[in-house]
Amino acid sequence: GIQVEQSPPDLILQEGANSTLRCNFSDSVNNLQWFHQNPWGQLINLFYIPSGTKQNGRLSATTVATERYSLLYISSSQTTDSGVYFCAVEKGGTSYGKLTFGQGTILTVHP
Amino acid sequence: NAGVMQNPRHLVRRRGQEARLRCSPMKGHSHVYWYRQLPEEGLKFMVYLQKENIIDESGMPKERFSAEFPKEGPSILRIQQVVRGDSAAYFCASSRGQGRGNEQFFGPGTRLTVL
């Protein structure tokens, strides 16, 4: 199956700092999504981004499908950004529906 | 527009009992997915269903687990004769269609604890 690797595994920031999270994947994809799992365990959709660049407030994401990676940028981080960030991909071709998740990046933002 | 609904949010079962987890997709969505998050592990795909059909069950354990999405009503994930290793968070997701262009939206999860 498709492999998804996220880096770094852990990240500790002071409030106000910027960060970049990376997701590498081993095959072509139909879909790619970024999620934030908050401390209460809920999975929040951040971006649906199989290719290109999107921005939403302090967050933005870029996927370069031909080079098989995606980046999530967090600017001016806040304590509420703490949690686990997951990248998930749906393999290209006929593997419809099945999202394969990376192991996540654990982000801790200190005040 | 309500999101994906799951119930119960928390479920406690003793070893050997049955667990039934329910999922109602977002309005207008006819594709449902179940994922499991074991402690200290990532999220793993279990099964993909459309109304009355199982499309992909490649992630389902071979025994004790079953899923359905009937013509009427919510999708059900059923675990028979639960064991401690089944303790996990079970997430349901839904999408409008399949393939490129179809984003999956997740419910709040059901946290199953097996005593």
Short mmCIF file of C-alpha atoms in Angstrom, two decimals, chain A:
data_model
loop_
_atom_site.label_atom_id
_atom_site.label_comp_id
_atom_site.label_asym_id
_atom_site.label_seq_id
_atom_site.Cartn_x
_atom_site.Cartn_y
_atom_site.Cartn_z
CA GLY A 1 0.00 0.00 0.00
CA ILE A 2 0.89 3.65 -0.08
CA GLN A 3 3.30 4.96 2.56
CA VAL A 4 2.80 8.32 4.30
CA GLU A 5 5.56 9.87 6.37
CA GLN A 6 5.24 13.02 8.42
CA SER A 7 7.95 15.17 9.92
CA PRO A 8 8.89 16.27 12.43
CA PRO A 9 7.25 13.80 14.84
CA ASP A 10 7.24 16.39 17.63
CA LEU A 11 7.43 20.16 17.61
CA ILE A 12 7.53 22.58 20.54
CA LEU A 13 6.98 26.29 19.91
CA GLN A 14 6.57 29.52 21.77
CA GLU A 15 3.38 31.41 21.04
CA GLY A 16 3.85 33.63 18.01
CA ALA A 17 6.37 31.40 16.23
CA ASN A 18 5.93 30.01 12.73
CA SER A 19 6.27 26.36 11.71
CA THR A 20 6.25 24.05 8.71
CA LEU A 21 5.01 20.47 8.83
CA ARG A 22 5.84 18.06 6.02
CA CYS A 23 4.06 15.04 4.54
CA ASN A 24 5.76 12.72 2.05
CA PHE A 25 3.85 10.02 0.21
CA SER A 26 5.08 7.13 -1.90
CA ASP A 27 2.62 7.04 -4.81
CA SER A 28 0.23 9.16 -6.86
CA VAL A 29 -2.87 10.29 -4.98
CA ASN A 30 -6.46 11.16 -5.78
CA ASN A 31 -6.93 13.12 -2.60
CA LEU A 32 -4.89 14.61 0.25
CA GLN A 33 -6.26 16.06 3.44
CA TRP A 34 -4.75 17.74 6.51
CA PHE A 35 -6.42 17.33 9.90
CA HIS A 36 -5.93 18.73 13.39
CA GLN A 37 -6.78 16.39 16.25
CA ASN A 38 -7.44 18.61 19.23
CA PRO A 39 -6.79 17.65 22.86
CA TRP A 40 -10.39 16.39 23.12
CA GLY A 41 -9.71 13.90 20.32
CA GLN A 42 -11.84 15.51 17.62
CA LEU A 43 -10.56 15.50 14.04
CA ILE A 44 -10.91 18.88 12.43
CA ASN A 45 -10.62 19.25 8.65
CA LEU A 46 -7.99 21.84 7.80
CA PHE A 47 -7.42 21.45 4.07
CA TYR A 48 -8.48 19.31 1.16
CA ILE A 49 -5.50 19.78 -1.15
CA PRO A 50 -4.51 17.08 -3.68
CA SER A 51 -2.50 19.75 -5.51
CA GLY A 52 -1.79 23.46 -5.41
CA THR A 53 -1.86 25.97 -2.58
CA LYS A 54 -4.61 27.06 -0.22
CA GLN A 55 -4.78 29.50 2.67
CA ASN A 56 -7.16 29.80 5.59
CA GLY A 57 -6.29 32.51 8.08
CA ARG A 58 -2.98 31.73 9.77
CA LEU A 59 -2.77 28.34 8.09
CA SER A 60 -1.78 27.53 4.55
CA ALA A 61 -0.91 24.36 2.68
CA THR A 62 0.89 23.42 -0.50
CA THR A 63 0.92 20.07 -2.28
CA VAL A 64 3.39 19.29 -5.05
CA ALA A 65 1.83 16.12 -6.39
CA THR A 66 4.56 15.44 -8.97
CA GLU A 67 7.17 15.37 -6.20
CA ARG A 68 4.88 13.58 -3.74
CA TYR A 69 4.89 15.91 -0.79
CA SER A 70 2.69 18.41 1.00
CA LEU A 71 3.52 21.17 3.46
CA LEU A 72 1.37 22.74 6.16
CA TYR A 73 2.39 26.20 7.35
CA ILE A 74 1.27 27.61 10.68
CA SER A 75 2.05 31.27 11.26
CA SER A 76 1.86 33.23 14.53
CA SER A 77 1.07 30.05 16.45
CA GLN A 78 -1.35 30.13 19.39
CA THR A 79 -1.79 27.76 22.32
CA THR A 80 -5.02 26.56 20.75
CA ASP A 81 -2.99 25.21 17.83
CA SER A 82 -1.63 22.49 20.11
CA GLY A 83 -2.56 18.94 19.22
CA VAL A 84 -1.70 16.38 16.58
CA TYR A 85 -1.61 17.21 12.88
CA PHE A 86 -2.32 14.40 10.46
CA CYS A 87 -1.83 14.16 6.74
CA ALA A 88 -3.99 11.55 4.98
CA VAL A 89 -3.99 10.45 1.35
CA GLU A 90 -6.21 8.41 -0.93
CA LYS A 91 -4.08 6.42 -3.36
CA GLY A 92 -4.57 7.14 -7.05
CA GLY A 93 -6.18 4.70 -9.43
CA THR A 94 -9.07 2.59 -8.14
CA SER A 95 -8.36 2.63 -4.40
CA TYR A 96 -11.37 4.84 -3.82
CA GLY A 97 -12.31 5.95 -0.38
CA LYS A 98 -9.54 4.53 1.73
CA LEU A 99 -7.54 7.26 3.46
CA THR A 100 -4.07 6.28 4.65
CA PHE A 101 -2.86 8.43 7.53
CA GLY A 102 0.63 9.44 8.50
CA GLN A 103 1.76 8.99 12.08
CA GLY A 104 1.18 12.66 12.82
CA THR A 105 3.15 15.62 14.16
CA ILE A 106 2.55 16.43 17.82
CA LEU A 107 2.58 20.22 18.20
CA THR A 108 2.85 21.91 21.58
CA VAL A 109 2.59 25.69 21.74
CA HIS A 110 3.64 27.32 25.02
CA PRO A 111 2.36 30.73 26.10
#
